[in-house]
Coordinates of C-alpha atoms in Angstrom, one line a residue:
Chain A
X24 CA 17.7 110.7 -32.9
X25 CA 19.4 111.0 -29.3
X26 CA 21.6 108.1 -28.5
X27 CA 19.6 107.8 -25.3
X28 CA 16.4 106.6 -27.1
X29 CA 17.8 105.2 -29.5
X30 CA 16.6 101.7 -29.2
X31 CA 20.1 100.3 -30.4
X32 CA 21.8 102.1 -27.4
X33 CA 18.8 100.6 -25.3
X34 CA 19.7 97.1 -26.5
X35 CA 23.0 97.1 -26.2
X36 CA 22.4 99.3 -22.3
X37 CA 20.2 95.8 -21.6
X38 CA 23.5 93.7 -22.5
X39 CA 25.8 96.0 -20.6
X40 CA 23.7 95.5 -17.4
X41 CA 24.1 91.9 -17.0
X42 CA 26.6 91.2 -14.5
X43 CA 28.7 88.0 -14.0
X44 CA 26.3 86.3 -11.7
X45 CA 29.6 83.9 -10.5
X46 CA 32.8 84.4 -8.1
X47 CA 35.9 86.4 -8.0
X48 CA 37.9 83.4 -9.3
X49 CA 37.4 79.8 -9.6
X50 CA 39.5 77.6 -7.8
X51 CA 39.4 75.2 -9.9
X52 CA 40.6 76.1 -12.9
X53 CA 43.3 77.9 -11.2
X54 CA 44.6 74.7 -10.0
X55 CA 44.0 73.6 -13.5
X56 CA 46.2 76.7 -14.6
X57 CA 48.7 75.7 -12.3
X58 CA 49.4 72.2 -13.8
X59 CA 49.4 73.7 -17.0
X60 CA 51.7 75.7 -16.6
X61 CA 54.1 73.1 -14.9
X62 CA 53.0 70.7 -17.9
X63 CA 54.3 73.8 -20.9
X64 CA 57.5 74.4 -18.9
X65 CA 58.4 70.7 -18.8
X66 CA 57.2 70.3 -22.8
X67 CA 59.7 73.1 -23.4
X68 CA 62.6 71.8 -21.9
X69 CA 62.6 68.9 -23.6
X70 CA 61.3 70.0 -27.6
X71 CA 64.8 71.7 -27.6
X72 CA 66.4 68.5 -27.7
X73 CA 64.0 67.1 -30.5
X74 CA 65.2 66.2 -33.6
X75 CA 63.6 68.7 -36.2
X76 CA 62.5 67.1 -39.5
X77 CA 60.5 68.8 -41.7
X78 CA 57.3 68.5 -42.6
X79 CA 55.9 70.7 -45.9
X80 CA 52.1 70.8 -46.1
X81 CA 52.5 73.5 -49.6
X82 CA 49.7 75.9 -50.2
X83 CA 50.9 78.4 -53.0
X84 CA 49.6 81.0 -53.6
X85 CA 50.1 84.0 -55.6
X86 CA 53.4 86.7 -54.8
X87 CA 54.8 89.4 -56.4
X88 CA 57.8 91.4 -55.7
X89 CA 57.7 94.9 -55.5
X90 CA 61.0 97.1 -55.0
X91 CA 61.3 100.2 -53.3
X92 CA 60.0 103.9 -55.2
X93 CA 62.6 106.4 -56.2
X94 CA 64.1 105.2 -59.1
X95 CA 65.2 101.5 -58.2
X96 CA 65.1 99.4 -61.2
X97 CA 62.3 97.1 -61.1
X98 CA 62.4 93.1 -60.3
X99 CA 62.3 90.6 -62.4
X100 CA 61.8 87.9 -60.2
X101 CA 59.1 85.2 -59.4
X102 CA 58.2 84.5 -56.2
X103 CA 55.5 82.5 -54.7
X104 CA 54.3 82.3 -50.8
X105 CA 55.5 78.7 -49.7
X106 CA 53.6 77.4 -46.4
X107 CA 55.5 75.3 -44.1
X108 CA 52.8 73.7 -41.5
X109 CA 54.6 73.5 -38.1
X110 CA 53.5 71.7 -35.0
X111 CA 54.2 72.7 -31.5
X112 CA 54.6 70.2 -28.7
X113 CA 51.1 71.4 -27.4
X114 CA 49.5 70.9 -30.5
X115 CA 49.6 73.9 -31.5
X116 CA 50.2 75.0 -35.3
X117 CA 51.4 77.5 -36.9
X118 CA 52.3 78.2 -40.6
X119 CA 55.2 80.0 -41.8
X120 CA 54.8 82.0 -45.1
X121 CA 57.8 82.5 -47.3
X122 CA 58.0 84.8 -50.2
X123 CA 60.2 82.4 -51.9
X124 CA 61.9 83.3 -55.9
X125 CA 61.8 80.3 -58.0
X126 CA 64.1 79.3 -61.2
X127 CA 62.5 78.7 -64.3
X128 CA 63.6 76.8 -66.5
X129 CA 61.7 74.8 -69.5
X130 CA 58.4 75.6 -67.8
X131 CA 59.3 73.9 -64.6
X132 CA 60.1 76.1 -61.7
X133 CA 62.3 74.8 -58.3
X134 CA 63.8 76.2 -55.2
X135 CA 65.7 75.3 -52.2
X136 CA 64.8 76.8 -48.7
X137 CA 65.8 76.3 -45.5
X138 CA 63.2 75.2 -43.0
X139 CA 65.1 75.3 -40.0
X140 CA 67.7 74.0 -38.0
X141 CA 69.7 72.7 -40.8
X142 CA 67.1 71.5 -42.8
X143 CA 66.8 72.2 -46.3
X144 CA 64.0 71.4 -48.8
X145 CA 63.6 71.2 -52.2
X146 CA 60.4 72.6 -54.1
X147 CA 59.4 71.6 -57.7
X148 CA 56.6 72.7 -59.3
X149 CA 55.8 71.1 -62.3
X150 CA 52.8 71.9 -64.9
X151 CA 49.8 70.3 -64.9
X152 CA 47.4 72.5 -67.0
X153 CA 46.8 76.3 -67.1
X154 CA 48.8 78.3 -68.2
X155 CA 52.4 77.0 -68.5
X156 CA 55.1 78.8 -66.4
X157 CA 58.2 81.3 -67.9
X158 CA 60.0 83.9 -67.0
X159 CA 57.6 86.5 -68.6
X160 CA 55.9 89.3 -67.4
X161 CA 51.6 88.4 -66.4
X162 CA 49.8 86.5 -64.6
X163 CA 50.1 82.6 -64.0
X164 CA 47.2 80.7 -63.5
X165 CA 47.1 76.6 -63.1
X166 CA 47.4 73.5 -61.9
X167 CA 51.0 72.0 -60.8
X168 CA 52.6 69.5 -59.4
X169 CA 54.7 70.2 -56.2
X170 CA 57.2 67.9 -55.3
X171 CA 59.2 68.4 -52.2
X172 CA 62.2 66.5 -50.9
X173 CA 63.7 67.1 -47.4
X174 CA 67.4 66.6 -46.7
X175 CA 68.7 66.1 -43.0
X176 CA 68.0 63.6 -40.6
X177 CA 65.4 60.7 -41.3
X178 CA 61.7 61.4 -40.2
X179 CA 60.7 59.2 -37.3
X180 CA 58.4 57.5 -39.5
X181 CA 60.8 57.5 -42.6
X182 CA 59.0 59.0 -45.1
X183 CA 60.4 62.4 -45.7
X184 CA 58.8 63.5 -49.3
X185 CA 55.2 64.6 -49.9
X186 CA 53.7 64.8 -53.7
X187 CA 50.6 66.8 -53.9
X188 CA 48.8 68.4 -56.8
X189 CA 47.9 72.0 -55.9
X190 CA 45.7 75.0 -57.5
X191 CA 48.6 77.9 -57.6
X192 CA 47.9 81.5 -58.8
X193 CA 51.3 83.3 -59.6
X194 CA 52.1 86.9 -60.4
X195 CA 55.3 87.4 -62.3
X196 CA 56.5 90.6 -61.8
X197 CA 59.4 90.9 -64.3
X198 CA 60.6 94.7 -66.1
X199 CA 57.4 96.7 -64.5
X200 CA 57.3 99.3 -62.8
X201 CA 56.9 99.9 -59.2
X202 CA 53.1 102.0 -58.2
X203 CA 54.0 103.2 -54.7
X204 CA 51.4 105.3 -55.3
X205 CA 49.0 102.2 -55.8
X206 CA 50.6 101.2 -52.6
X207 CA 49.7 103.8 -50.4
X208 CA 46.0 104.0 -51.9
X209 CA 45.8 100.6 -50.8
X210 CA 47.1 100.5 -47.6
X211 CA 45.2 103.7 -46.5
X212 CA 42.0 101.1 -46.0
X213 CA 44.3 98.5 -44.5
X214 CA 41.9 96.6 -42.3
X215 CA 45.1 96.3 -39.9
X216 CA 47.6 98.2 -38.9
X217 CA 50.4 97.1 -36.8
X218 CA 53.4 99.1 -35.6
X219 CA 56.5 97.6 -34.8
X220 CA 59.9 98.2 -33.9
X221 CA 62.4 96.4 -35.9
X222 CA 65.7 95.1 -34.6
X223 CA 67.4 98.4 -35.8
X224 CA 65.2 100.5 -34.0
X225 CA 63.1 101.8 -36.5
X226 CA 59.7 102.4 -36.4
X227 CA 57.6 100.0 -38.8
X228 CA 54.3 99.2 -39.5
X229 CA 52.4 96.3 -41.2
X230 CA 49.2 96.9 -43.1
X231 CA 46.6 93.6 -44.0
X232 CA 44.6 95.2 -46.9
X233 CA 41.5 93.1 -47.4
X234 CA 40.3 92.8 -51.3
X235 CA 38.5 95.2 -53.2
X236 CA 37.3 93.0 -56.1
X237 CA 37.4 89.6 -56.4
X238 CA 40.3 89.1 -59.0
X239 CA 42.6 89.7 -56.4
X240 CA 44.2 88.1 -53.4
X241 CA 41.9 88.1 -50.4
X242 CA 44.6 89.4 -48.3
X243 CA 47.2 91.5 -48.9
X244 CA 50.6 92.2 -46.3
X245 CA 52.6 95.0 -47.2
X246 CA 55.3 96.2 -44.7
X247 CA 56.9 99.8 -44.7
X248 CA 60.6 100.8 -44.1
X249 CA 63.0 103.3 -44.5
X250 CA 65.8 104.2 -47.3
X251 CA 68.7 106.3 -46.1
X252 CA 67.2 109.4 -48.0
X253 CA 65.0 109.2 -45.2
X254 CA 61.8 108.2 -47.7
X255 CA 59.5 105.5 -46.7
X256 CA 58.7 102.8 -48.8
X257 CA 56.9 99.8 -48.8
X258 CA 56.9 96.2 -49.7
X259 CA 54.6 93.2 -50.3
X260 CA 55.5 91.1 -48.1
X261 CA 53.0 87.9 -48.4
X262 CA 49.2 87.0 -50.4
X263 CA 46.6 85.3 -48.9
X264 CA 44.6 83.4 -51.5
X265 CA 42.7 80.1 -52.1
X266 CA 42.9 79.0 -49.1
X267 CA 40.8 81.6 -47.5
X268 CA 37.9 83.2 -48.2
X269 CA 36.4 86.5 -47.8
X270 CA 34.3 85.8 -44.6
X271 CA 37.9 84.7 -43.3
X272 CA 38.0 87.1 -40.1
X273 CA 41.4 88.4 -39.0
X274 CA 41.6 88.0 -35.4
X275 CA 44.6 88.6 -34.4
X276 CA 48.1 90.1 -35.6
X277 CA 51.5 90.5 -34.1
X278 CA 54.9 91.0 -35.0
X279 CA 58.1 90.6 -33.2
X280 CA 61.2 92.9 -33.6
X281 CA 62.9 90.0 -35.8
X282 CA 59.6 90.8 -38.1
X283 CA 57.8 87.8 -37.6
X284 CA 54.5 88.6 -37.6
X285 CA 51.8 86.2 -37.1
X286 CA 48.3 86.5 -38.0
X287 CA 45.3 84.5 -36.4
X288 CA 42.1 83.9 -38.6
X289 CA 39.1 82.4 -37.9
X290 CA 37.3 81.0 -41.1
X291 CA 34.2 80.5 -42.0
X292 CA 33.8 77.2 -40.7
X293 CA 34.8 78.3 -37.2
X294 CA 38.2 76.7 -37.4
X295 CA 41.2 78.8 -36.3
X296 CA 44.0 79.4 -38.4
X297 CA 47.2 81.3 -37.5
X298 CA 49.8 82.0 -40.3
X299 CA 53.1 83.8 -39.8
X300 CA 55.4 85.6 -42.5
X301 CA 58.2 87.9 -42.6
X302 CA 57.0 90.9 -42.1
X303 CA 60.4 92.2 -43.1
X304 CA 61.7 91.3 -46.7
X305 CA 65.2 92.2 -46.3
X306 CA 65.4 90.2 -42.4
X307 CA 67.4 87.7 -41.7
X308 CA 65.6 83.6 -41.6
X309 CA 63.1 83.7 -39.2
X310 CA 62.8 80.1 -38.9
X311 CA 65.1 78.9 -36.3
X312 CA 65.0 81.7 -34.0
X313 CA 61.4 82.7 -33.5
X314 CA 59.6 79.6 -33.4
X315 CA 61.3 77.8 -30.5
X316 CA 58.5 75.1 -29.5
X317 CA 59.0 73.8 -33.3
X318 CA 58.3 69.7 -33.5
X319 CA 57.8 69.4 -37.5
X320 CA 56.0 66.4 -38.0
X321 CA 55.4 65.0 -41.7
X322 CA 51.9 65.7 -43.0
X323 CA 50.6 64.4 -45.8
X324 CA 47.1 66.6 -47.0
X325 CA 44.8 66.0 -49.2
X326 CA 43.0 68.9 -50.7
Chain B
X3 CA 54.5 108.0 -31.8
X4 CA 51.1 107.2 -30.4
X5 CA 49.9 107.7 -27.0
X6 CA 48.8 104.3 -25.6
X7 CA 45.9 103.2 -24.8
X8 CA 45.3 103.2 -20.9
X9 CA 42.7 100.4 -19.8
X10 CA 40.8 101.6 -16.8
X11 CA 40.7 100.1 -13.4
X12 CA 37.6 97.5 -13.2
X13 CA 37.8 98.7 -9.4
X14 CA 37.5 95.7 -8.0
X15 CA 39.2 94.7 -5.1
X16 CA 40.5 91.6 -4.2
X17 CA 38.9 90.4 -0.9
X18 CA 41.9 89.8 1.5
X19 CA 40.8 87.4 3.2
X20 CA 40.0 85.0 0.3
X21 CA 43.5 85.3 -0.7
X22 CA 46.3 82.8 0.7
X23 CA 49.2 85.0 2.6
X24 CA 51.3 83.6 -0.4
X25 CA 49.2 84.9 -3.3
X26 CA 49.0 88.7 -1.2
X27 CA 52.6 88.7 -0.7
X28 CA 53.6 88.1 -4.5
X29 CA 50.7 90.6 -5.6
X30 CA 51.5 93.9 -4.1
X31 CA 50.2 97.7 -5.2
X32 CA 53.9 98.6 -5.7
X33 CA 54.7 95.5 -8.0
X34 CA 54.2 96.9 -11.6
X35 CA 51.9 94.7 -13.7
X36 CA 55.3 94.4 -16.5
X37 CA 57.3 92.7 -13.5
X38 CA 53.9 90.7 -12.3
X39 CA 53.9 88.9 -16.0
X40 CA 57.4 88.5 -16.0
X41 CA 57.2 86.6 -12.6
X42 CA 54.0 85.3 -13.8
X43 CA 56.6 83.2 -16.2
X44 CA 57.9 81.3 -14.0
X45 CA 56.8 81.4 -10.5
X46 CA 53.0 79.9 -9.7
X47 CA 52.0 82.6 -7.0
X48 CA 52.5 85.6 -9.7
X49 CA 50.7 83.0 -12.2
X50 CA 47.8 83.1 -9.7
X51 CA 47.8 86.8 -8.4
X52 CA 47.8 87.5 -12.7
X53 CA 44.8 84.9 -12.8
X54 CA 42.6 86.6 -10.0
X55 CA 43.5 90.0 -10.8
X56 CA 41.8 89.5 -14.5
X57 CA 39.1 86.7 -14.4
X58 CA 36.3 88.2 -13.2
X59 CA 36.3 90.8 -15.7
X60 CA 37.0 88.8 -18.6
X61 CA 34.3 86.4 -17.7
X62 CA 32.3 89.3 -17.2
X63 CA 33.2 90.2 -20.8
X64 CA 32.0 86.4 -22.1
X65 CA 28.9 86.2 -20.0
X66 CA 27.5 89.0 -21.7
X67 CA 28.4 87.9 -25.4
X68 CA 27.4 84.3 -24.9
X69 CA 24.5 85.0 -21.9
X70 CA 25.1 81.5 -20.7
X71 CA 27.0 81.1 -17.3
X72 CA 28.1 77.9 -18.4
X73 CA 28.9 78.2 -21.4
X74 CA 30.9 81.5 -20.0
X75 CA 32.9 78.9 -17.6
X76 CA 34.0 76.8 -20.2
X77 CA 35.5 79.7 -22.8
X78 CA 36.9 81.5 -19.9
X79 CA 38.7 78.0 -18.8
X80 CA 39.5 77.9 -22.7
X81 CA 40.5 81.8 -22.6
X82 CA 43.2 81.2 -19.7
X83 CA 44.7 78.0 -20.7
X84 CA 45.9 79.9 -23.9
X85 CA 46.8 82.4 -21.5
X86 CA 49.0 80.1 -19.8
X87 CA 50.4 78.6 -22.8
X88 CA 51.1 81.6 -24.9
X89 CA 52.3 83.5 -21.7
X90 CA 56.5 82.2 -22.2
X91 CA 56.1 84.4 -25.6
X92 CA 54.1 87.2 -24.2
X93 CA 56.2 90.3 -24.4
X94 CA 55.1 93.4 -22.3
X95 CA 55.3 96.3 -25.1
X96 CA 53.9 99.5 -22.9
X97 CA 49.8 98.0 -23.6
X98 CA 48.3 96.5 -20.7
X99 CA 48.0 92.9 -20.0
X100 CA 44.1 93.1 -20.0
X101 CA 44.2 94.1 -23.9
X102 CA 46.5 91.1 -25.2
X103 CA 43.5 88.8 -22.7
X104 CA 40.4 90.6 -24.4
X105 CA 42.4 89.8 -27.5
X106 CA 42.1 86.1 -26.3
X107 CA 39.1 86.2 -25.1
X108 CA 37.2 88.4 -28.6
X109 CA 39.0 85.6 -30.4
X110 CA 37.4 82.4 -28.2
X111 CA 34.0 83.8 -28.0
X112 CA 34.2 84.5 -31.5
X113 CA 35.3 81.0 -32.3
X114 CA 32.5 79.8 -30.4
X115 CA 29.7 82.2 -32.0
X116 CA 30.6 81.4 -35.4
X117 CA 29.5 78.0 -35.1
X118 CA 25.9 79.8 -34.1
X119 CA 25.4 82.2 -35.9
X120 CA 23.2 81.6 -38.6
X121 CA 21.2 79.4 -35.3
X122 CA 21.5 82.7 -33.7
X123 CA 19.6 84.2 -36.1
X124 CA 17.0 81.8 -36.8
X125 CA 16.1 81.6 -33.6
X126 CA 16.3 86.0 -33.1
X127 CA 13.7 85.3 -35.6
X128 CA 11.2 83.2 -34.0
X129 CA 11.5 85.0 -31.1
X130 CA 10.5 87.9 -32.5
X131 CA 7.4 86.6 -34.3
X132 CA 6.5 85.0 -30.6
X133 CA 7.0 88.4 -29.0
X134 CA 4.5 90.1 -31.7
X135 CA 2.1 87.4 -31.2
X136 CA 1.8 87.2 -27.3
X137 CA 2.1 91.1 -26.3
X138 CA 2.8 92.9 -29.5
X139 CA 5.1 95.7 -29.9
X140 CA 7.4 96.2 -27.1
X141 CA 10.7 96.7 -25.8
X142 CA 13.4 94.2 -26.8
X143 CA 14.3 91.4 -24.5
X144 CA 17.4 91.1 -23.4
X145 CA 17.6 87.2 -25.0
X146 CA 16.3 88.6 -28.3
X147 CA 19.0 91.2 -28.6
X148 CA 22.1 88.6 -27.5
X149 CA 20.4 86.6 -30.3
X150 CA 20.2 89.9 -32.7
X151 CA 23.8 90.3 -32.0
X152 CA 25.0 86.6 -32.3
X153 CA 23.4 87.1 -35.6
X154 CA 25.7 89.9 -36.3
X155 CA 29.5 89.3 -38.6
X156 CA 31.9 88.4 -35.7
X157 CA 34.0 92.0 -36.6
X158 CA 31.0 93.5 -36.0
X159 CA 30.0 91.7 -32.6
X160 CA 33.4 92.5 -31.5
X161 CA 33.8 95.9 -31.6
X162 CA 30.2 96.1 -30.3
X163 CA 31.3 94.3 -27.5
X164 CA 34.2 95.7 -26.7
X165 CA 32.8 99.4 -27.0
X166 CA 29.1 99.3 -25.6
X167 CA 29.5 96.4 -22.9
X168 CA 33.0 97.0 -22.0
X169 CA 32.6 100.6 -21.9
X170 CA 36.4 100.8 -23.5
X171 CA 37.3 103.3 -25.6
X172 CA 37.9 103.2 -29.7
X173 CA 41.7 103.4 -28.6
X174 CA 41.3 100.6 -26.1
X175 CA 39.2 98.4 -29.1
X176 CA 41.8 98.9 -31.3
X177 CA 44.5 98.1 -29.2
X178 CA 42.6 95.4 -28.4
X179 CA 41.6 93.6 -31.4
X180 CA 44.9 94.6 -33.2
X181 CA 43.7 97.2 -35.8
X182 CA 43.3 101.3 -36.6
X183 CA 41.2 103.8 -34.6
X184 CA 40.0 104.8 -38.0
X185 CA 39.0 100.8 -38.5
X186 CA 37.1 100.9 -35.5
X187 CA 35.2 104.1 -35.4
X188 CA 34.2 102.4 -39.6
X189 CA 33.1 99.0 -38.1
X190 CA 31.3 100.6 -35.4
X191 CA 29.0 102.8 -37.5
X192 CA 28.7 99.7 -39.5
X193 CA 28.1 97.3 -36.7
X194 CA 25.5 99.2 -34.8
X195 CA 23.3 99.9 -38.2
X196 CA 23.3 96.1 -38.8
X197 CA 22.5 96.0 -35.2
X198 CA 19.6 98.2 -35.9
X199 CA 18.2 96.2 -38.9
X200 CA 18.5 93.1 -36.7
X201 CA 16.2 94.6 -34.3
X202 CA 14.1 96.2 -36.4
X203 CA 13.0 92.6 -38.3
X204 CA 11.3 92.0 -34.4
X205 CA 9.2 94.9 -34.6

């Protein structure tokens, strides 16, 4: 059928046609603009001299390390995505992702991360039900306890810990090894595909690779770089899981040339959500540098 | 590396003599739109030249997702208060300005349609069992086929959008809305057969 009577190109011709029926500009809301934009240059100034507490609203999910093709030994390692709710002076929220390793050690895992500006916190998982954490190789599936404790200066409101009991999916990834082939089928139907430029100068690119059955993660990050050989590789560098679900829309996804990328997604329910992650494993903390409108407020959620 | 996308000129001028000397002086043909934003940053006139240069066609772009001029007002408000928020962190990386605002704008309509869609739909619905029962089969009307697309996923309205009433390009769309050519030509295809099956449930 020609595209000229075909009635979808004659719907969407109808939509096309309509014109905006109002002005140039409005005057109003560029006044509106104006104040602002005097308003967020004013916040700025003075959420640099904020003192930043942290504030750990957790959702773990599922992570798994995978090292680079060509003969490097595999990792045994397990990592889980930690996510670090952080609020901006304009309300604004974003949540940092952090492919964080944990200790094990008589089925209770821990770790200590830095959450900015000096901050450090302290993550313990402990089980609940399902099936108990180790150090070997499969898949972890259950119910734990995450406790988290927060060093550094007093919150404003003094409560600085926050006890939750969390659904977490793990992947150990321990003496396996590494499918860059799987890799590359899967990021060939990345849904998105950002290039970037990292602070070296290299040419990157991050791929979002929506699930193909329903065992996995919903979303999937893997990142690409290069090896001196001159081979590219990639690496996992964040899950999306639990939290989301597959009518989660991704609209939006940017990285900066530290790697931070941040993704935008509007879910089903029509609220916005933006996450951001490394999208380089081997950078540098993120944290400090790249968020600068950071006030990190305690938050206390109840799933 | 990949040849970026170029957005075309809406061709609109701005009328001279609606525009304070201060606003013409900052917005000149010469000034690049990289040093405009930068200005933009920090000085109100380059704020407002950015502003005027862009609204029209991004409401433009909102009137005909939502087909309501007020509603269109209040998302385009919406769409350039973000603008003006997120603009300190804006970084100009060779792709125009008007993609990283249809990027804002796609995301606020969106946010705003998926509260309606399964409405949208219903009501696509009634209209078309009205339309068979007053004057039988005929062409679609253009409130029918808003509501077809409403109805649609929001990837799907997107890229519809963006294409078909935009008139941009698949490099533009993907620029745009952050994701592959090869994503966009797929969604298209895909968007524009639920699109038809929409349409065809009127007839």
């Amino acid at each position: 059928m020609h595209e000229d009577t075909d009635p979808v190109s004659s719907a969407l011709e109808s939509l096309r046609a309509k014109r905006w029926p109002g002005d140039f500009y409005d005057t109003e809301l560029e006044e509106r603009l104006m104040r602002e934009s005097e308003a967020t240059r004013t916040s700025f100034r003075i959420s640099r001299h904020r003192t930043l507490i942290a504030a750990l609203a957790v959702i773990l999910v599922g992570g798994a390390a995978f090292a680079a093709a060509g003969g490097v030994e595999a990792v045994k390692e397990i990592f889980v995505n930690v996510t670090i709710r952080l609020m901006g002076p304009d309300g604004e929220s974003y949540e940092v992702v952090k492919l964080q390793s944990l200790d094990v050690e008589n089925g209770e895992a821990s770790a200590t991360l830095s959450i900015g500006e000096g901050q450090m916190a302290t993550m313990v998982l402990d089980h609940v039900s399902g099936t108990d954490l180790t150090d070997e190789p499969g898949v972890v599936q259950g119910e734990f306890l995450a406790t988290i404790t927060i060093d550094g200066a007093a919150a404003p409101d003094g409560d600085i810990g926050a006890e939750r009991t969390i659904e977490l999916s793990m992947t150990a990834n321990a003496g396996e090894t590494v499918d860059q082939e799987g890799v590359v089928e899967q990021i060939a139907d990345a849904e998105v595909v950002v290039p970037w430029v990292d602070a070296a100068g290299e040419a990157r690119e991050l791929y979002i690779v929506r699930r193909a059955t329903e065992t996995e993660p919903v979303l999937k990050m893997f990142s690409s770089r290069w090896l001196d050989s001159g081979e590219e590789v990639y690496d996992m560098v964040g899950l999306l899981s639990g939290v989301i679900t597959d009518e989660a829309e991704i609209t939006g996804v940017e990285v900066d040339e530290n790697g931070l990328a941040t993704m935008t997604l509007l879910l089903e329910d029509g609220e916005e959500k933006r996450v951001a992650f490394n999208a380089d494993p081997g950078g540098a903390e993120i944290l400090n540098e790249s968020l600068e409108r950071t006030v990190i407020t305690i938050s206390h959620e109840d799933e | 590396m990949t040849e970026l996308p170029i957005f075309a000129s809406e061709g609109r001028v701005l009328q001279p003599t609606r525009t304070p000397a201060s606003v013409q002086a900052c917005y000149s043909p010469e000034s690049s739109e990289r040093d405009l934003i930068e200005r933009a940053k920090r000085d109100p006139r380059a704020l407002a030249a950015l502003y005027r240069e862009h609204y029209a066609p991004i409401a433009g772009y909102v009137y005909r997702r939502v087909g309501d001029v007020h509603v269109a007002e209040d998302l385009v408000a919406e769409v350039f208060l973000t603008v003006v928020r997120s603009l300190r962190r804006y970084r100009y990386r060779g792709v125009p300005f008007r993609a990283w605002l249809y990027r804002i704008a796609t995301n606020t309509v969106n946010r705003w349609a998926s509260r309606r869609r399964r409405r949208a739909a219903q009501q696509a619905t009634e209209r078309a069992v009205a339309a068979t029962q007053t004057d039988g089969a005929g062409e679609a009307d253009v409130g029918f086929v808003r509501l077809a697309m409403l109805s649609l996923p929001l990837r799907y309205q997107s890229v519809l959008a963006l294409h078909y009433l935009e008139e941009l390009s698949v490099e533009q769309v993907a620029s745009a809305i952050g994701c592959r050519v090869g994503t966009v030509k797929s969604r298209l295809s895909r968007a524009r057969q639920a699109l038809r099956d929409r349409l065809e449930q009127g007839r």
